[in-house]
PDB file of C-alpha atoms in Angstrom:
ATOM      1  CA  MET Y 266     106.745  77.732 214.096  1.00  0.00           C
ATOM      2  CA  ALA Y 267     106.906  78.073 210.315  1.00  0.00           C
ATOM      3  CA  ALA Y 268     106.221  74.949 208.317  1.00  0.00           C
ATOM      4  CA  ALA Y 269     109.209  73.355 206.608  1.00  0.00           C
ATOM      5  CA  VAL Y 270     109.459  74.162 202.918  1.00  0.00           C
ATOM      6  CA  PRO Y 271     109.677  70.940 200.903  1.00  0.00           C
ATOM      7  CA  ARG Y 272     112.594  70.450 198.540  1.00  0.00           C
ATOM      8  CA  PRO Y 273     111.697  69.554 194.972  1.00  0.00           C
ATOM      9  CA  ALA Y 274     112.557  65.984 194.130  1.00  0.00           C
ATOM     10  CA  GLY Y 275     113.478  64.626 190.729  1.00  0.00           C
ATOM     11  CA  PRO Y 276     115.754  62.189 188.922  1.00  0.00           C
ATOM     12  CA  ALA Y 277     118.642  64.651 189.051  1.00  0.00           C
ATOM     13  CA  GLY Y 278     118.120  65.485 192.731  1.00  0.00           C
ATOM     14  CA  PRO Y 279     116.796  68.639 194.385  1.00  0.00           C
ATOM     15  CA  ALA Y 280     119.937  70.672 193.639  1.00  0.00           C
ATOM     16  CA  ALA Y 281     119.269  70.380 189.903  1.00  0.00           C
ATOM     17  CA  GLY Y 282     117.053  73.379 190.375  1.00  0.00           C
ATOM     18  CA  TYR Y 283     113.708  74.910 189.640  1.00  0.00           C
ATOM     19  CA  GLY Y 284     112.777  75.264 185.964  1.00  0.00           C
ATOM     20  CA  GLY Y 285     110.330  78.146 186.165  1.00  0.00           C
ATOM     21  CA  LEU Y 286     111.028  81.863 186.010  1.00  0.00           C
ATOM     22  CA  PRO Y 287     113.246  83.266 188.782  1.00  0.00           C
ATOM     23  CA  GLY Y 288     111.630  83.067 192.184  1.00  0.00           C
ATOM     24  CA  GLY Y 289     108.551  81.310 190.825  1.00  0.00           C
ATOM     25  CA  ILE Y 290     107.050  84.478 189.345  1.00  0.00           C
ATOM     26  CA  GLY Y 291     104.599  84.826 186.490  1.00  0.00           C
ATOM     27  CA  VAL Y 292     104.783  87.405 183.731  1.00  0.00           C
ATOM     28  CA  SER Y 293     102.431  88.896 181.157  1.00  0.00           C
ATOM     29  CA  ARG Y 294     102.471  91.822 178.738  1.00  0.00           C
ATOM     30  CA  LEU Y 295      99.652  94.274 179.384  1.00  0.00           C
ATOM     31  CA  ARG Y 296      98.194  96.981 177.167  1.00  0.00           C
ATOM     32  CA  VAL Y 297      95.998  98.952 179.537  1.00  0.00           C
ATOM     33  CA  TYR Y 298      92.399  99.580 178.489  1.00  0.00           C
ATOM     34  CA  ASP Y 299      91.745 103.032 177.061  1.00  0.00           C
ATOM     35  CA  TRP Y 300      88.019 102.865 177.849  1.00  0.00           C
ATOM     36  CA  GLU Y 301      86.665 105.931 179.620  1.00  0.00           C
ATOM     37  CA  ALA Y 302      84.972 105.385 182.980  1.00  0.00           C
ATOM     38  CA  ALA Y 303      82.244 107.419 184.668  1.00  0.00           C
ATOM     39  CA  ASP Y 304      84.825 109.676 186.342  1.00  0.00           C
ATOM     40  CA  GLY Y 305      86.402 110.567 182.997  1.00  0.00           C
ATOM     41  CA  LEU Y 306      89.548 108.469 183.513  1.00  0.00           C
ATOM     42  CA  ARG Y 307      90.565 105.744 181.097  1.00  0.00           C
ATOM     43  CA  GLY Y 308      91.936 102.447 182.291  1.00  0.00           C
ATOM     44  CA  GLY Y 309      91.451  99.148 184.016  1.00  0.00           C
ATOM     45  CA  THR Y 310      89.485  97.421 186.730  1.00  0.00           C
ATOM     46  CA  PRO Y 311      90.298  98.183 190.400  1.00  0.00           C
ATOM     47  CA  HIS Y 312      90.980  95.035 192.408  1.00  0.00           C
ATOM     48  CA  ILE Y 313      92.979  93.528 195.266  1.00  0.00           C
ATOM     49  CA  HIS Y 314      95.260  90.496 195.661  1.00  0.00           C
ATOM     50  CA  LEU Y 315      95.176  88.621 198.957  1.00  0.00           C
ATOM     51  CA  THR Y 316      98.419  86.609 198.880  1.00  0.00           C
ATOM     52  CA  CYS Y 317     100.512  87.999 196.027  1.00  0.00           C
ATOM     53  CA  SER Y 318     102.733  90.989 195.447  1.00  0.00           C
ATOM     54  CA  GLU Y 319     102.675  92.409 191.921  1.00  0.00           C
ATOM     55  CA  GLY Y 320     105.109  94.574 189.980  1.00  0.00           C
ATOM     56  CA  TYR Y 321     104.990  96.778 186.889  1.00  0.00           C
ATOM     57  CA  ALA Y 322     107.905  97.348 184.527  1.00  0.00           C
ATOM     58  CA  VAL Y 323     106.616 100.081 182.223  1.00  0.00           C
ATOM     59  CA  THR Y 324     107.734  99.658 178.611  1.00  0.00           C
ATOM     60  CA  GLY Y 325     105.637 102.231 176.759  1.00  0.00           C
ATOM     61  CA  GLY Y 326     103.119 105.039 177.006  1.00  0.00           C
ATOM     62  CA  ARG Y 327     102.124 106.993 180.064  1.00  0.00           C
ATOM     63  CA  GLY Y 328      99.633 106.740 182.875  1.00  0.00           C
ATOM     64  CA  ALA Y 329      99.370 106.100 186.584  1.00  0.00           C
ATOM     65  CA  VAL Y 330      98.433 103.515 189.153  1.00  0.00           C
ATOM     66  CA  GLN Y 331      95.952 104.552 191.812  1.00  0.00           C
ATOM     67  CA  THR Y 332      96.260 102.610 195.065  1.00  0.00           C
ATOM     68  CA  LEU Y 333      94.126 102.426 198.175  1.00  0.00           C
ATOM     69  CA  THR Y 334      95.188 100.874 201.476  1.00  0.00           C
ATOM     70  CA  ALA Y 335      94.366 101.431 205.122  1.00  0.00           C
ATOM     71  CA  SER Y 336      97.039 104.157 204.969  1.00  0.00           C
ATOM     72  CA  GLY Y 337      95.079 106.080 202.346  1.00  0.00           C
ATOM     73  CA  PHE Y 338      94.900 106.850 198.624  1.00  0.00           C
ATOM     74  CA  GLU Y 339      97.928 107.429 196.388  1.00  0.00           C
ATOM     75  CA  GLN Y 340      98.536 107.990 192.692  1.00  0.00           C
ATOM     76  CA  THR Y 341     101.896 106.986 191.223  1.00  0.00           C
ATOM     77  CA  ALA Y 342     102.938 108.160 187.766  1.00  0.00           C
ATOM     78  CA  LEU Y 343     103.951 105.518 185.227  1.00  0.00           C
ATOM     79  CA  SER Y 344     106.261 106.143 182.268  1.00  0.00           C
ATOM     80  CA  PRO Y 345     108.799 104.044 180.344  1.00  0.00           C
ATOM     81  CA  GLY Y 346     111.496 102.688 182.637  1.00  0.00           C
ATOM     82  CA  ALA Y 347     109.413 102.949 185.809  1.00  0.00           C
ATOM     83  CA  LEU Y 348     109.428  99.952 188.140  1.00  0.00           C
ATOM     84  CA  VAL Y 349     106.579  99.899 190.670  1.00  0.00           C
ATOM     85  CA  TRP Y 350     105.391  97.104 192.942  1.00  0.00           C
ATOM     86  CA  PHE Y 351     103.000  96.623 195.838  1.00  0.00           C
ATOM     87  CA  THR Y 352     102.157  94.026 198.440  1.00  0.00           C
ATOM     88  CA  PRO Y 353      98.968  92.009 199.096  1.00  0.00           C
ATOM     89  CA  GLY Y 354      96.071  94.131 200.303  1.00  0.00           C
ATOM     90  CA  THR Y 355      96.791  97.039 197.952  1.00  0.00           C
ATOM     91  CA  ILE Y 356      93.713  97.922 195.903  1.00  0.00           C
ATOM     92  CA  HIS Y 357      95.039  99.133 192.561  1.00  0.00           C
ATOM     93  CA  ARG Y 358      93.604 100.765 189.464  1.00  0.00           C
ATOM     94  CA  LEU Y 359      95.611 101.452 186.307  1.00  0.00           C
ATOM     95  CA  VAL Y 360      94.929 104.728 184.492  1.00  0.00           C
ATOM     96  CA  ASP Y 361      95.901 105.038 180.824  1.00  0.00           C
ATOM     97  CA  GLU Y 362      97.017 108.480 179.626  1.00  0.00           C
ATOM     98  CA  GLY Y 363      98.166 107.219 176.222  1.00  0.00           C
ATOM     99  CA  GLY Y 364      99.377 103.803 175.079  1.00  0.00           C
ATOM    100  CA  LEU Y 365     100.338 102.524 178.533  1.00  0.00           C
ATOM    101  CA  THR Y 366     102.102  99.162 178.133  1.00  0.00           C
ATOM    102  CA  ILE Y 367     103.527  97.168 181.018  1.00  0.00           C
ATOM    103  CA  MET Y 368     105.339  93.916 181.692  1.00  0.00           C
ATOM    104  CA  VAL Y 369     103.511  92.650 184.754  1.00  0.00           C
ATOM    105  CA  LEU Y 370     105.432  90.545 187.283  1.00  0.00           C
ATOM    106  CA  MET Y 371     103.223  88.387 189.488  1.00  0.00           C
ATOM    107  CA  GLN Y 372     104.074  86.386 192.573  1.00  0.00           C
ATOM    108  CA  ASN Y 373     103.340  82.661 192.850  1.00  0.00           C
ATOM    109  CA  CYS Y 374     103.501  81.709 189.173  1.00  0.00           C
ATOM    110  CA  GLY Y 375     101.011  84.337 188.094  1.00  0.00           C
ATOM    111  CA  LEU Y 376      98.391  83.507 190.704  1.00  0.00           C
ATOM    112  CA  PRO Y 377      96.951  87.071 190.519  1.00  0.00           C
ATOM    113  CA  GLU Y 378      95.710  86.350 186.990  1.00  0.00           C
ATOM    114  CA  ALA Y 379      94.709  82.809 187.949  1.00  0.00           C
ATOM    115  CA  GLY Y 380      92.424  83.489 190.879  1.00  0.00           C
ATOM    116  CA  ASP Y 381      94.019  85.685 193.548  1.00  0.00           C
ATOM    117  CA  ALA Y 382      92.040  88.804 192.704  1.00  0.00           C
ATOM    118  CA  VAL Y 383      88.819  90.307 194.025  1.00  0.00           C
ATOM    119  CA  LEU Y 384      87.283  93.254 192.193  1.00  0.00           C
ATOM    120  CA  THR Y 385      86.011  96.228 194.171  1.00  0.00           C
ATOM    121  CA  LEU Y 386      82.384  95.661 193.247  1.00  0.00           C
ATOM    122  CA  PRO Y 387      79.557  97.289 195.243  1.00  0.00           C
ATOM    123  CA  PRO Y 388      78.944  95.567 198.600  1.00  0.00           C
ATOM    124  CA  HIS Y 389      75.697  93.792 197.616  1.00  0.00           C
ATOM    125  CA  LEU Y 390      77.583  91.855 194.912  1.00  0.00           C
ATOM    126  CA  LEU Y 391      80.494  91.011 197.204  1.00  0.00           C
ATOM    127  CA  ALA Y 392      78.116  89.563 199.800  1.00  0.00           C
ATOM    128  CA  ASP Y 393      76.741  86.904 197.421  1.00  0.00           C
ATOM    129  CA  PRO Y 394      79.358  84.571 195.867  1.00  0.00           C
ATOM    130  CA  ALA Y 395      77.050  83.573 193.019  1.00  0.00           C
ATOM    131  CA  ALA Y 396      76.205  87.191 192.208  1.00  0.00           C
ATOM    132  CA  TYR Y 397      79.879  88.123 192.368  1.00  0.00           C
ATOM    133  CA  ARG Y 398      80.910  85.317 189.990  1.00  0.00           C
ATOM    134  CA  ALA Y 399      78.172  86.291 187.554  1.00  0.00           C
ATOM    135  CA  ALA Y 400      79.220  89.942 187.639  1.00  0.00           C
ATOM    136  CA  VAL Y 401      82.912  89.280 186.945  1.00  0.00           C
ATOM    137  CA  ALA Y 402      82.597  86.417 184.441  1.00  0.00           C
ATOM    138  CA  LEU Y 403      83.356  86.877 180.764  1.00  0.00           C
ATOM    139  CA  PRO Y 404      81.142  84.901 178.347  1.00  0.00           C
ATOM    140  CA  GLU Y 405      82.820  81.640 177.417  1.00  0.00           C
ATOM    141  CA  GLY Y 406      83.172  81.449 173.665  1.00  0.00           C
ATOM    142  CA  GLY Y 407      81.837  84.982 173.291  1.00  0.00           C
ATOM    143  CA  THR Y 408      82.585  87.213 170.338  1.00  0.00           C
ATOM    144  CA  GLU Y 409      85.112  90.033 170.610  1.00  0.00           C
ATOM    145  CA  GLU Y 410      82.250  92.502 171.063  1.00  0.00           C
ATOM    146  CA  GLU Y 411      80.561  90.387 173.745  1.00  0.00           C
ATOM    147  CA  LEU Y 412      83.821  89.959 175.657  1.00  0.00           C
ATOM    148  CA  GLU Y 413      84.523  93.671 175.511  1.00  0.00           C
ATOM    149  CA  ARG Y 414      81.047  94.580 176.759  1.00  0.00           C
ATOM    150  CA  ALA Y 415      81.366  92.183 179.686  1.00  0.00           C
ATOM    151  CA  ALA Y 416      84.878  93.408 180.547  1.00  0.00           C
ATOM    152  CA  ARG Y 417      83.734  97.036 180.431  1.00  0.00           C
ATOM    153  CA  ARG Y 418      80.663  96.288 182.540  1.00  0.00           C
ATOM    154  CA  ARG Y 419      82.677  94.662 185.327  1.00  0.00           C
ATOM    155  CA  ARG Y 420      85.278  97.454 185.129  1.00  0.00           C
ATOM    156  CA  ASP Y 421      82.572 100.071 185.595  1.00  0.00           C
ATOM    157  CA  LEU Y 422      81.093  98.210 188.569  1.00  0.00           C
ATOM    158  CA  ALA Y 423      84.541  97.980 190.160  1.00  0.00           C
ATOM    159  CA  VAL Y 424      85.228 101.679 189.600  1.00  0.00           C
ATOM    160  CA  GLU Y 425      81.914 102.441 191.316  1.00  0.00           C
ATOM    161  CA  GLY Y 426      82.909 100.372 194.334  1.00  0.00           C
ATOM    162  CA  PHE Y 427      86.457 101.719 194.350  1.00  0.00           C
ATOM    163  CA  THR Y 428      85.237 105.317 194.319  1.00  0.00           C
ATOM    164  CA  ALA Y 429      82.991 104.681 197.316  1.00  0.00           C
ATOM    165  CA  LEU Y 430      85.869 103.075 199.235  1.00  0.00           C
ATOM    166  CA  ARG Y 431      88.181 105.974 198.411  1.00  0.00           C
ATOM    167  CA  VAL Y 432      85.643 108.599 199.481  1.00  0.00           C
ATOM    168  CA  ALA Y 433      85.034 106.836 202.808  1.00  0.00           C
ATOM    169  CA  THR Y 434      88.750 106.333 203.509  1.00  0.00           C
ATOM    170  CA  GLU Y 435      89.588 109.948 202.707  1.00  0.00           C
ATOM    171  CA  ALA Y 436      86.724 111.051 204.976  1.00  0.00           C
ATOM    172  CA  GLY Y 437      88.312 109.160 207.868  1.00  0.00           C
ATOM    173  CA  ASP Y 438      85.880 106.226 207.895  1.00  0.00           C
ATOM    174  CA  PRO Y 439      87.886 102.958 207.814  1.00  0.00           C
ATOM    175  CA  GLU Y 440      84.905 100.577 208.054  1.00  0.00           C
ATOM    176  CA  PRO Y 441      83.946 100.316 204.338  1.00  0.00           C
ATOM    177  CA  LEU Y 442      87.507  99.313 203.427  1.00  0.00           C
ATOM    178  CA  ALA Y 443      87.662  96.859 206.335  1.00  0.00           C
ATOM    179  CA  ALA Y 444      84.320  95.400 205.243  1.00  0.00           C
ATOM    180  CA  PHE Y 445      85.678  94.980 201.706  1.00  0.00           C
ATOM    181  CA  HIS Y 446      88.700  93.127 203.102  1.00  0.00           C
ATOM    182  CA  ARG Y 447      86.416  90.753 205.020  1.00  0.00           C
ATOM    183  CA  ALA Y 448      84.210  90.155 201.997  1.00  0.00           C
ATOM    184  CA  ALA Y 449      87.230  89.506 199.757  1.00  0.00           C
ATOM    185  CA  ALA Y 450      88.658  86.982 202.217  1.00  0.00           C
ATOM    186  CA  ALA Y 451      85.327  85.170 202.408  1.00  0.00           C
ATOM    187  CA  LEU Y 452      85.048  84.974 198.615  1.00  0.00           C
ATOM    188  CA  VAL Y 453      88.488  83.377 198.142  1.00  0.00           C
ATOM    189  CA  ARG Y 454      88.484  81.050 201.144  1.00  0.00           C
ATOM    190  CA  PRO Y 455      87.340  77.983 199.121  1.00  0.00           C
ATOM    191  CA  LEU Y 456      90.255  78.508 196.713  1.00  0.00           C
ATOM    192  CA  VAL Y 457      93.092  78.609 199.212  1.00  0.00           C
ATOM    193  CA  GLY Y 458      93.905  74.890 198.994  1.00  0.00           C
ATOM    194  CA  ALA Y 459      94.597  75.119 195.265  1.00  0.00           C
ATOM    195  CA  TRP Y 460      96.616  78.303 195.801  1.00  0.00           C
ATOM    196  CA  ARG Y 461      98.763  76.527 198.385  1.00  0.00           C
ATOM    197  CA  GLU Y 462      99.575  73.804 195.865  1.00  0.00           C
ATOM    198  CA  ARG Y 463     100.635  76.416 193.301  1.00  0.00           C
ATOM    199  CA  TRP Y 464     102.885  77.979 195.947  1.00  0.00           C
ATOM    200  CA  ARG Y 465     104.463  74.604 196.776  1.00  0.00           C
ATOM    201  CA  GLU Y 466     105.201  73.897 193.125  1.00  0.00           C
ATOM    202  CA  GLY Y 467     106.439  77.425 192.410  1.00  0.00           C
ATOM    203  CA  ALA Y 468     107.946  79.855 194.891  1.00  0.00           C
ATOM    204  CA  ALA Y 469     108.516  77.249 197.614  1.00  0.00           C
ATOM    205  CA  ALA Y 470     110.174  74.862 195.153  1.00  0.00           C
ATOM    206  CA  ALA Y 471     112.380  77.658 193.809  1.00  0.00           C
ATOM    207  CA  ALA Y 472     113.538  78.661 197.292  1.00  0.00           C
ATOM    208  CA  SER Y 473     114.110  75.039 198.232  1.00  0.00           C
ATOM    209  CA  ALA Y 474     116.210  74.399 195.124  1.00  0.00           C
ATOM    210  CA  THR Y 475     118.456  77.336 196.027  1.00  0.00           C
ATOM    211  CA  ALA Y 476     118.849  75.942 199.536  1.00  0.00           C
ATOM    212  CA  ALA Y 477     119.910  72.573 198.101  1.00  0.00           C
ATOM    213  CA  GLN Y 478     122.406  74.239 195.772  1.00  0.00           C
ATOM    214  CA  LEU Y 479     123.920  76.222 198.625  1.00  0.00           C
ATOM    215  CA  ASP Y 480     124.205  73.020 200.676  1.00  0.00           C
ATOM    216  CA  GLU Y 481     125.983  71.274 197.820  1.00  0.00           C
ATOM    217  CA  LEU Y 482     128.416  74.141 197.248  1.00  0.00           C
ATOM    218  CA  GLU Y 483     129.145  74.392 200.963  1.00  0.00           C
ATOM    219  CA  GLU Y 484     130.015  70.688 200.947  1.00  0.00           C
ATOM    220  CA  GLY Y 485     132.354  71.144 197.973  1.00  0.00           C
ATOM    221  CA  GLY Y 486     130.050  69.703 195.297  1.00  0.00           C
ATOM    222  CA  ALA Y 487     128.860  71.155 192.012  1.00  0.00           C
ATOM    223  CA  SER Y 488     126.808  68.415 190.356  1.00  0.00           C
ATOM    224  CA  HIS Y 489     123.841  70.715 189.816  1.00  0.00           C
ATOM    225  CA  LEU Y 490     125.863  72.810 187.359  1.00  0.00           C
ATOM    226  CA  ALA Y 491     125.801  69.923 184.876  1.00  0.00           C
ATOM    227  CA  GLN Y 492     121.993  70.109 184.872  1.00  0.00           C
ATOM    228  CA  ALA Y 493     121.911  73.663 183.439  1.00  0.00           C
ATOM    229  CA  ARG Y 494     119.242  74.285 180.814  1.00  0.00           C
ATOM    230  CA  LEU Y 495     117.639  77.086 178.849  1.00  0.00           C
ATOM    231  CA  ARG Y 496     113.991  77.716 178.056  1.00  0.00           C
ATOM    232  CA  SER Y 497     112.379  80.156 175.663  1.00  0.00           C
ATOM    233  CA  GLU Y 498     108.678  80.975 175.271  1.00  0.00           C
ATOM    234  CA  GLN Y 499     106.465  83.045 173.018  1.00  0.00           C
ATOM    235  CA  PRO Y 500     103.058  84.163 174.331  1.00  0.00           C
ATOM    236  CA  ALA Y 501     100.622  81.274 174.597  1.00  0.00           C
ATOM    237  CA  ALA Y 502      97.753  83.729 174.049  1.00  0.00           C
ATOM    238  CA  ARG Y 503      97.676  87.284 172.768  1.00  0.00           C
ATOM    239  CA  GLY Y 504      95.193  90.047 173.479  1.00  0.00           C
ATOM    240  CA  ARG Y 505      93.228  88.202 176.146  1.00  0.00           C
ATOM    241  CA  PHE Y 506      90.740  90.392 178.033  1.00  0.00           C
ATOM    242  CA  GLY Y 507      92.172  90.797 181.526  1.00  0.00           C
ATOM    243  CA  MET Y 508      91.223  92.881 184.509  1.00  0.00           C
ATOM    244  CA  CYS Y 509      93.373  95.873 183.569  1.00  0.00           C
ATOM    245  CA  GLY Y 510      93.751  95.527 179.811  1.00  0.00           C
ATOM    246  CA  ARG Y 511      94.574  93.215 176.922  1.00  0.00           C
ATOM    247  CA  LEU Y 512      97.074  90.555 177.951  1.00  0.00           C
ATOM    248  CA  ASP Y 513      99.728  88.539 176.180  1.00  0.00           C
ATOM    249  CA  VAL Y 514     100.190  85.572 178.491  1.00  0.00           C
ATOM    250  CA  TYR Y 515     102.967  83.014 178.760  1.00  0.00           C
ATOM    251  CA  ASP Y 516     102.663  79.335 179.637  1.00  0.00           C
ATOM    252  CA  ILE Y 517     105.535  78.936 182.080  1.00  0.00           C
ATOM    253  CA  ALA Y 518     104.126  76.142 184.231  1.00  0.00           C
TER     254      ALA Y 518
END
């Protein structure tokens, strides 16, 4: 039986609503890296999300997203106006063919950029949590050059691992991808409690608020309409080094 979703409480009552972005999503503006990798392609760091869907609304430039699942490898073209999304378990790699810029929509209040991501590093790094953390970390307080070197280094490691997974999958060998899934799950297991709290305060609260509003309307009430409010935000940080490119991020907690 599914657990009951708690309704958000507050001085105005649960029907007053959820104040975050619709559905408890997160959003960031992404300018995909134009760094060339060993295979000659330019772009970001291949990785997977374990509990979050993610979407791309392409606003500029051109490129593609390469994806790898148990069903195989795909490459989807990206150009202005394209809307593409994928579910948890989809390994994805953004390829920049010229100025690729995307508004990224992330489930669970942006959890993909706040922890729900495992890079496709070579297996020996995935097997050791300390080695993995060291390989993916960016130097705290580092200079622009130091941050870029670290981001490029982890991207190149992830492309190496991604390429090996793709080759094995296309050759009909599912075990390397299954082993990556197991390693990814083991790496994030200590974080799941904090992720659950983010879900409760975000997507679950948003769904619960809608349920309360429907209940009120069905009973003939409309008090929640008097609690309407507007919120506007500028990026809280611009040009942050992310997994796939430089990010403008919004503080929508």
